[in-house]
mmCIF file with all atom_site columns, C-alpha atoms in Angstrom:
data_model
loop_
_atom_site.group_PDB
_atom_site.id
_atom_site.type_symbol
_atom_site.label_atom_id
_atom_site.label_alt_id
_atom_site.label_comp_id
_atom_site.label_asym_id
_atom_site.label_entity_id
_atom_site.label_seq_id
_atom_site.pdbx_PDB_ins_code
_atom_site.Cartn_x
_atom_site.Cartn_y
_atom_site.Cartn_z
_atom_site.occupancy
_atom_site.B_iso_or_equiv
_atom_site.pdbx_formal_charge
_atom_site.auth_seq_id
_atom_site.auth_comp_id
_atom_site.auth_asym_id
_atom_site.auth_atom_id
_atom_site.pdbx_PDB_model_num
ATOM 1   C CA . UNK B 1 1   ? -11.770 18.664  -17.801 1.00 0.00 ? 1   UNK B CA 1
ATOM 2   C CA . UNK B 1 2   ? -7.941  17.131  -17.245 1.00 0.00 ? 2   UNK B CA 1
ATOM 3   C CA . UNK B 1 3   ? -6.988  20.237  -16.698 1.00 0.00 ? 3   UNK B CA 1
ATOM 4   C CA . UNK B 1 4   ? -8.959  21.473  -13.900 1.00 0.00 ? 4   UNK B CA 1
ATOM 5   C CA . UNK B 1 5   ? -8.937  18.020  -11.561 1.00 0.00 ? 5   UNK B CA 1
ATOM 6   C CA . UNK B 1 6   ? -4.644  18.126  -11.741 1.00 0.00 ? 6   UNK B CA 1
ATOM 7   C CA . UNK B 1 7   ? -4.641  21.535  -10.150 1.00 0.00 ? 7   UNK B CA 1
ATOM 8   C CA . UNK B 1 8   ? -6.973  20.238  -7.288  1.00 0.00 ? 8   UNK B CA 1
ATOM 9   C CA . UNK B 1 9   ? -5.131  17.075  -7.496  1.00 0.00 ? 9   UNK B CA 1
ATOM 10  C CA . UNK B 1 10  ? -1.690  19.280  -6.435  1.00 0.00 ? 10  UNK B CA 1
ATOM 11  C CA . UNK B 1 11  ? -2.887  21.651  -4.395  1.00 0.00 ? 11  UNK B CA 1
ATOM 12  C CA . UNK B 1 12  ? -4.873  19.078  -2.568  1.00 0.00 ? 12  UNK B CA 1
ATOM 13  C CA . UNK B 1 13  ? -1.824  17.502  -2.603  1.00 0.00 ? 13  UNK B CA 1
ATOM 14  C CA . UNK B 1 14  ? 0.884   19.856  -1.847  1.00 0.00 ? 14  UNK B CA 1
ATOM 15  C CA . UNK B 1 15  ? -1.793  21.199  1.461   1.00 0.00 ? 15  UNK B CA 1
ATOM 16  C CA . UNK B 1 16  ? -2.202  17.903  2.260   1.00 0.00 ? 16  UNK B CA 1
ATOM 17  C CA . UNK B 1 17  ? 2.248   17.304  2.940   1.00 0.00 ? 17  UNK B CA 1
ATOM 18  C CA . UNK B 1 18  ? 2.239   20.484  4.396   1.00 0.00 ? 18  UNK B CA 1
ATOM 19  C CA . UNK B 1 19  ? 0.500   19.914  7.434   1.00 0.00 ? 19  UNK B CA 1
ATOM 20  C CA . UNK B 1 20  ? 1.428   15.899  7.810   1.00 0.00 ? 20  UNK B CA 1
ATOM 21  C CA . UNK B 1 21  ? 4.638   14.609  8.824   1.00 0.00 ? 21  UNK B CA 1
ATOM 22  C CA . UNK B 1 22  ? 3.627   11.398  7.728   1.00 0.00 ? 22  UNK B CA 1
ATOM 23  C CA . UNK B 1 23  ? 1.089   10.323  4.951   1.00 0.00 ? 23  UNK B CA 1
ATOM 24  C CA . UNK B 1 24  ? -0.059  6.384   4.640   1.00 0.00 ? 24  UNK B CA 1
ATOM 25  C CA . UNK B 1 25  ? -2.737  5.772   1.509   1.00 0.00 ? 25  UNK B CA 1
ATOM 26  C CA . UNK B 1 26  ? -4.374  2.430   0.843   1.00 0.00 ? 26  UNK B CA 1
ATOM 27  C CA . UNK B 1 27  ? -3.536  0.853   -2.641  1.00 0.00 ? 27  UNK B CA 1
ATOM 28  C CA . UNK B 1 28  ? -6.342  0.795   -3.984  1.00 0.00 ? 28  UNK B CA 1
ATOM 29  C CA . UNK B 1 29  ? -6.958  -1.488  -6.590  1.00 0.00 ? 29  UNK B CA 1
ATOM 30  C CA . UNK B 1 30  ? -7.876  1.121   -9.470  1.00 0.00 ? 30  UNK B CA 1
ATOM 31  C CA . UNK B 1 31  ? -8.860  -1.070  -12.367 1.00 0.00 ? 31  UNK B CA 1
ATOM 32  C CA . UNK B 1 32  ? -11.439 -3.332  -9.886  1.00 0.00 ? 32  UNK B CA 1
ATOM 33  C CA . UNK B 1 33  ? -13.337 -0.703  -8.864  1.00 0.00 ? 33  UNK B CA 1
ATOM 34  C CA . UNK B 1 34  ? -13.907 0.167   -11.947 1.00 0.00 ? 34  UNK B CA 1
ATOM 35  C CA . UNK B 1 35  ? -15.491 -2.511  -13.013 1.00 0.00 ? 35  UNK B CA 1
ATOM 36  C CA . UNK B 1 36  ? -18.297 -1.609  -10.204 1.00 0.00 ? 36  UNK B CA 1
ATOM 37  C CA . UNK B 1 37  ? -20.821 0.526   -10.656 1.00 0.00 ? 37  UNK B CA 1
ATOM 38  C CA . UNK B 1 38  ? -18.629 3.564   -9.240  1.00 0.00 ? 38  UNK B CA 1
ATOM 39  C CA . UNK B 1 39  ? -16.753 3.333   -11.951 1.00 0.00 ? 39  UNK B CA 1
ATOM 40  C CA . UNK B 1 40  ? -16.884 7.070   -13.422 1.00 0.00 ? 40  UNK B CA 1
ATOM 41  C CA . UNK B 1 41  ? -16.399 8.471   -9.797  1.00 0.00 ? 41  UNK B CA 1
ATOM 42  C CA . UNK B 1 42  ? -13.144 6.197   -9.894  1.00 0.00 ? 42  UNK B CA 1
ATOM 43  C CA . UNK B 1 43  ? -11.760 7.084   -13.016 1.00 0.00 ? 43  UNK B CA 1
ATOM 44  C CA . UNK B 1 44  ? -13.063 10.338  -12.426 1.00 0.00 ? 44  UNK B CA 1
ATOM 45  C CA . UNK B 1 45  ? -11.071 10.611  -9.279  1.00 0.00 ? 45  UNK B CA 1
ATOM 46  C CA . UNK B 1 46  ? -7.614  9.621   -10.450 1.00 0.00 ? 46  UNK B CA 1
ATOM 47  C CA . UNK B 1 47  ? -6.490  7.665   -7.712  1.00 0.00 ? 47  UNK B CA 1
ATOM 48  C CA . UNK B 1 48  ? -2.971  6.541   -9.103  1.00 0.00 ? 48  UNK B CA 1
ATOM 49  C CA . UNK B 1 49  ? -2.042  10.549  -9.947  1.00 0.00 ? 49  UNK B CA 1
ATOM 50  C CA . UNK B 1 50  ? -3.085  11.276  -6.982  1.00 0.00 ? 50  UNK B CA 1
ATOM 51  C CA . UNK B 1 51  ? -1.289  9.490   -4.993  1.00 0.00 ? 51  UNK B CA 1
ATOM 52  C CA . UNK B 1 52  ? 2.032   9.619   -6.938  1.00 0.00 ? 52  UNK B CA 1
ATOM 53  C CA . UNK B 1 53  ? 1.966   13.137  -6.183  1.00 0.00 ? 53  UNK B CA 1
ATOM 54  C CA . UNK B 1 54  ? 1.395   12.570  -2.706  1.00 0.00 ? 54  UNK B CA 1
ATOM 55  C CA . UNK B 1 55  ? 4.674   10.347  -3.232  1.00 0.00 ? 55  UNK B CA 1
ATOM 56  C CA . UNK B 1 56  ? 6.835   12.564  -4.559  1.00 0.00 ? 56  UNK B CA 1
ATOM 57  C CA . UNK B 1 57  ? 5.613   15.927  -2.668  1.00 0.00 ? 57  UNK B CA 1
ATOM 58  C CA . UNK B 1 58  ? 6.276   13.750  0.575   1.00 0.00 ? 58  UNK B CA 1
ATOM 59  C CA . UNK B 1 59  ? 10.152  13.276  -0.392  1.00 0.00 ? 59  UNK B CA 1
ATOM 60  C CA . UNK B 1 60  ? 10.508  17.073  -1.860  1.00 0.00 ? 60  UNK B CA 1
ATOM 61  C CA . UNK B 1 61  ? 9.416   18.436  1.165   1.00 0.00 ? 61  UNK B CA 1
ATOM 62  C CA . UNK B 1 62  ? 10.744  15.538  3.954   1.00 0.00 ? 62  UNK B CA 1
ATOM 63  C CA . UNK B 1 63  ? 7.664   13.735  4.477   1.00 0.00 ? 63  UNK B CA 1
ATOM 64  C CA . UNK B 1 64  ? 6.861   10.536  5.327   1.00 0.00 ? 64  UNK B CA 1
ATOM 65  C CA . UNK B 1 65  ? 4.506   8.233   3.003   1.00 0.00 ? 65  UNK B CA 1
ATOM 66  C CA . UNK B 1 66  ? 3.897   5.116   2.480   1.00 0.00 ? 66  UNK B CA 1
ATOM 67  C CA . UNK B 1 67  ? 1.359   2.996   0.635   1.00 0.00 ? 67  UNK B CA 1
ATOM 68  C CA . UNK B 1 68  ? -0.830  0.152   2.219   1.00 0.00 ? 68  UNK B CA 1
ATOM 69  C CA . UNK B 1 69  ? -0.914  -3.304  0.136   1.00 0.00 ? 69  UNK B CA 1
ATOM 70  C CA . UNK B 1 70  ? -4.285  -3.660  -1.245  1.00 0.00 ? 70  UNK B CA 1
ATOM 71  C CA . UNK B 1 71  ? -5.240  -6.941  0.857   1.00 0.00 ? 71  UNK B CA 1
ATOM 72  C CA . UNK B 1 72  ? -4.979  -5.743  3.608   1.00 0.00 ? 72  UNK B CA 1
ATOM 73  C CA . UNK B 1 73  ? -8.553  -5.475  5.591   1.00 0.00 ? 73  UNK B CA 1
ATOM 74  C CA . UNK B 1 74  ? -8.629  -2.256  6.863   1.00 0.00 ? 74  UNK B CA 1
ATOM 75  C CA . UNK B 1 75  ? -12.504 -1.943  6.197   1.00 0.00 ? 75  UNK B CA 1
ATOM 76  C CA . UNK B 1 76  ? -13.267 -5.578  8.271   1.00 0.00 ? 76  UNK B CA 1
ATOM 77  C CA . UNK B 1 77  ? -10.342 -5.422  11.268  1.00 0.00 ? 77  UNK B CA 1
ATOM 78  C CA . UNK B 1 78  ? -11.489 -3.820  14.487  1.00 0.00 ? 78  UNK B CA 1
ATOM 79  C CA . UNK B 1 79  ? -8.724  -1.349  15.254  1.00 0.00 ? 79  UNK B CA 1
ATOM 80  C CA . UNK B 1 80  ? -9.803  -2.561  18.682  1.00 0.00 ? 80  UNK B CA 1
ATOM 81  C CA . UNK B 1 81  ? -9.060  -5.433  19.111  1.00 0.00 ? 81  UNK B CA 1
ATOM 82  C CA . UNK B 1 82  ? -7.123  -6.618  15.945  1.00 0.00 ? 82  UNK B CA 1
ATOM 83  C CA . UNK B 1 83  ? -10.078 -9.468  15.035  1.00 0.00 ? 83  UNK B CA 1
ATOM 84  C CA . UNK B 1 84  ? -10.717 -9.843  11.202  1.00 0.00 ? 84  UNK B CA 1
ATOM 85  C CA . UNK B 1 85  ? -15.042 -9.519  9.919   1.00 0.00 ? 85  UNK B CA 1
ATOM 86  C CA . UNK B 1 86  ? -16.217 -11.747 7.246   1.00 0.00 ? 86  UNK B CA 1
ATOM 87  C CA . UNK B 1 87  ? -16.753 -9.415  3.745   1.00 0.00 ? 87  UNK B CA 1
ATOM 88  C CA . UNK B 1 88  ? -19.446 -7.154  4.265   1.00 0.00 ? 88  UNK B CA 1
ATOM 89  C CA . UNK B 1 89  ? -21.001 -5.363  1.299   1.00 0.00 ? 89  UNK B CA 1
ATOM 90  C CA . UNK B 1 90  ? -20.250 -1.497  0.797   1.00 0.00 ? 90  UNK B CA 1
ATOM 91  C CA . UNK B 1 91  ? -23.670 -0.280  1.678   1.00 0.00 ? 91  UNK B CA 1
ATOM 92  C CA . UNK B 1 92  ? -22.618 -1.465  5.115   1.00 0.00 ? 92  UNK B CA 1
ATOM 93  C CA . UNK B 1 93  ? -21.315 1.980   7.521   1.00 0.00 ? 93  UNK B CA 1
ATOM 94  C CA . UNK B 1 94  ? -21.542 0.712   10.849  1.00 0.00 ? 94  UNK B CA 1
ATOM 95  C CA . UNK B 1 95  ? -20.899 -2.684  12.436  1.00 0.00 ? 95  UNK B CA 1
ATOM 96  C CA . UNK B 1 96  ? -20.415 -3.631  15.516  1.00 0.00 ? 96  UNK B CA 1
ATOM 97  C CA . UNK B 1 97  ? -17.759 -6.086  16.652  1.00 0.00 ? 97  UNK B CA 1
ATOM 98  C CA . UNK B 1 98  ? -18.095 -8.826  19.589  1.00 0.00 ? 98  UNK B CA 1
ATOM 99  C CA . UNK B 1 99  ? -15.343 -7.073  21.188  1.00 0.00 ? 99  UNK B CA 1
ATOM 100 C CA . UNK B 1 100 ? -17.546 -4.438  22.457  1.00 0.00 ? 100 UNK B CA 1
ATOM 101 C CA . UNK B 1 101 ? -16.752 -1.499  19.897  1.00 0.00 ? 101 UNK B CA 1
ATOM 102 C CA . UNK B 1 102 ? -19.194 -0.282  18.060  1.00 0.00 ? 102 UNK B CA 1
ATOM 103 C CA . UNK B 1 103 ? -17.100 1.055   14.409  1.00 0.00 ? 103 UNK B CA 1
ATOM 104 C CA . UNK B 1 104 ? -17.850 3.439   11.629  1.00 0.00 ? 104 UNK B CA 1
ATOM 105 C CA . UNK B 1 105 ? -16.630 1.881   8.279   1.00 0.00 ? 105 UNK B CA 1
ATOM 106 C CA . UNK B 1 106 ? -14.753 4.588   6.950   1.00 0.00 ? 106 UNK B CA 1
ATOM 107 C CA . UNK B 1 107 ? -12.861 6.185   10.591  1.00 0.00 ? 107 UNK B CA 1
ATOM 108 C CA . UNK B 1 108 ? -11.539 2.779   11.681  1.00 0.00 ? 108 UNK B CA 1
ATOM 109 C CA . UNK B 1 109 ? -10.368 2.212   8.184   1.00 0.00 ? 109 UNK B CA 1
ATOM 110 C CA . UNK B 1 110 ? -8.687  5.470   8.586   1.00 0.00 ? 110 UNK B CA 1
ATOM 111 C CA . UNK B 1 111 ? -7.315  4.522   11.627  1.00 0.00 ? 111 UNK B CA 1
ATOM 112 C CA . UNK B 1 112 ? -5.459  0.202   10.716  1.00 0.00 ? 112 UNK B CA 1
ATOM 113 C CA . UNK B 1 113 ? -3.812  1.993   7.515   1.00 0.00 ? 113 UNK B CA 1
ATOM 114 C CA . UNK B 1 114 ? -2.149  4.685   10.367  1.00 0.00 ? 114 UNK B CA 1
ATOM 115 C CA . UNK B 1 115 ? -1.419  1.739   12.204  1.00 0.00 ? 115 UNK B CA 1
ATOM 116 C CA . UNK B 1 116 ? -0.292  -0.068  9.185   1.00 0.00 ? 116 UNK B CA 1
ATOM 117 C CA . UNK B 1 117 ? 1.952   2.298   7.503   1.00 0.00 ? 117 UNK B CA 1
ATOM 118 C CA . UNK B 1 118 ? 3.191   3.095   10.461  1.00 0.00 ? 118 UNK B CA 1
ATOM 119 C CA . UNK B 1 119 ? 4.127   -0.574  11.344  1.00 0.00 ? 119 UNK B CA 1
ATOM 120 C CA . UNK B 1 120 ? 5.861   -0.820  8.286   1.00 0.00 ? 120 UNK B CA 1
ATOM 121 C CA . UNK B 1 121 ? 8.325   2.627   8.992   1.00 0.00 ? 121 UNK B CA 1
ATOM 122 C CA . UNK B 1 122 ? 9.712   1.850   12.184  1.00 0.00 ? 122 UNK B CA 1
ATOM 123 C CA . UNK B 1 123 ? 13.091  0.590   10.625  1.00 0.00 ? 123 UNK B CA 1
ATOM 124 C CA . UNK B 1 124 ? 13.302  3.526   8.881   1.00 0.00 ? 124 UNK B CA 1
ATOM 125 C CA . UNK B 1 125 ? 16.782  4.545   10.295  1.00 0.00 ? 125 UNK B CA 1
ATOM 126 C CA . UNK B 1 126 ? 19.015  2.542   8.355   1.00 0.00 ? 126 UNK B CA 1
ATOM 127 C CA . UNK B 1 127 ? 17.954  -1.425  9.522   1.00 0.00 ? 127 UNK B CA 1
ATOM 128 C CA . UNK B 1 128 ? 17.277  -4.233  7.020   1.00 0.00 ? 128 UNK B CA 1
ATOM 129 C CA . UNK B 1 129 ? 12.942  -4.816  7.578   1.00 0.00 ? 129 UNK B CA 1
ATOM 130 C CA . UNK B 1 130 ? 14.015  -8.327  6.048   1.00 0.00 ? 130 UNK B CA 1
ATOM 131 C CA . UNK B 1 131 ? 16.881  -9.955  5.708   1.00 0.00 ? 131 UNK B CA 1
ATOM 132 C CA . UNK B 1 132 ? 19.024  -10.092 1.792   1.00 0.00 ? 132 UNK B CA 1
ATOM 133 C CA . UNK B 1 133 ? 19.449  -12.732 -0.767  1.00 0.00 ? 133 UNK B CA 1
ATOM 134 C CA . UNK B 1 134 ? 21.140  -15.360 0.414   1.00 0.00 ? 134 UNK B CA 1
ATOM 135 C CA . UNK B 1 135 ? 21.874  -17.570 -2.101  1.00 0.00 ? 135 UNK B CA 1
ATOM 136 C CA . UNK B 1 136 ? 21.441  -21.009 -2.139  1.00 0.00 ? 136 UNK B CA 1
ATOM 137 C CA . UNK B 1 137 ? 24.326  -23.521 -2.247  1.00 0.00 ? 137 UNK B CA 1
ATOM 138 C CA . UNK B 1 138 ? 25.919  -25.131 -5.355  1.00 0.00 ? 138 UNK B CA 1
ATOM 139 C CA . UNK B 1 139 ? 23.698  -28.735 -4.759  1.00 0.00 ? 139 UNK B CA 1
ATOM 140 C CA . UNK B 1 140 ? 20.273  -27.097 -4.043  1.00 0.00 ? 140 UNK B CA 1
ATOM 141 C CA . UNK B 1 141 ? 20.143  -24.573 -7.230  1.00 0.00 ? 141 UNK B CA 1
ATOM 142 C CA . UNK B 1 142 ? 20.033  -27.253 -9.699  1.00 0.00 ? 142 UNK B CA 1
ATOM 143 C CA . UNK B 1 143 ? 17.131  -27.892 -11.601 1.00 0.00 ? 143 UNK B CA 1
ATOM 144 C CA . UNK B 1 144 ? 18.548  -30.489 -14.102 1.00 0.00 ? 144 UNK B CA 1
ATOM 145 C CA . UNK B 1 145 ? 19.442  -33.998 -11.776 1.00 0.00 ? 145 UNK B CA 1
ATOM 146 C CA . UNK B 1 146 ? 22.877  -33.863 -13.236 1.00 0.00 ? 146 UNK B CA 1
ATOM 147 C CA . UNK B 1 147 ? 23.639  -30.393 -13.448 1.00 0.00 ? 147 UNK B CA 1
ATOM 148 C CA . UNK B 1 148 ? 25.360  -30.425 -10.313 1.00 0.00 ? 148 UNK B CA 1
ATOM 149 C CA . UNK B 1 149 ? 27.582  -33.103 -11.528 1.00 0.00 ? 149 UNK B CA 1
ATOM 150 C CA . UNK B 1 150 ? 28.985  -31.015 -14.153 1.00 0.00 ? 150 UNK B CA 1
ATOM 151 C CA . UNK B 1 151 ? 33.155  -30.441 -14.388 1.00 0.00 ? 151 UNK B CA 1
ATOM 152 C CA . UNK B 1 152 ? 33.024  -27.572 -16.681 1.00 0.00 ? 152 UNK B CA 1
ATOM 153 C CA . UNK B 1 153 ? 34.627  -24.633 -14.739 1.00 0.00 ? 153 UNK B CA 1
ATOM 154 C CA . UNK B 1 154 ? 33.945  -20.903 -14.711 1.00 0.00 ? 154 UNK B CA 1
ATOM 155 C CA . UNK B 1 155 ? 37.006  -18.913 -15.802 1.00 0.00 ? 155 UNK B CA 1
ATOM 156 C CA . UNK B 1 156 ? 39.313  -21.736 -14.360 1.00 0.00 ? 156 UNK B CA 1
ATOM 157 C CA . UNK B 1 157 ? 37.411  -22.028 -11.612 1.00 0.00 ? 157 UNK B CA 1
ATOM 158 C CA . UNK B 1 158 ? 36.462  -26.112 -10.961 1.00 0.00 ? 158 UNK B CA 1
ATOM 159 C CA . UNK B 1 159 ? 32.786  -26.533 -9.645  1.00 0.00 ? 159 UNK B CA 1
ATOM 160 C CA . UNK B 1 160 ? 32.997  -29.433 -8.221  1.00 0.00 ? 160 UNK B CA 1
#
């Protein structure tokens, strides 16, 4: 059974990567889903193994691969206006937004994951998305009040 699943995952991931320039997936909490009624189905699917196959094959074929954070409200956020609704039960497959848009839960989530993935990769030409780490000034980085007044030196460099 495991060999059959792995073979299917390899074939499907190769097809997906070859047919698309960019692939974005939602980083699901598989452990949390494994505690629901869907536990057997979730663990049989091998989601983590499948996404890792997508990731390394995207790198091999020069495609863009991205993971969207598991806490991103992809199913609850309106893809038209951006409004985030309250939590919904899994049996709610269709919902209407106050802006007038009618959504299929899965299609709406796919649109939102695509938009979030593209937003993460817009600076892929070398520009830094976040500023680098900046060390704190010597007086701010102390954990003990008397540490800032230390007169010890490191390799002949005076602290004060």
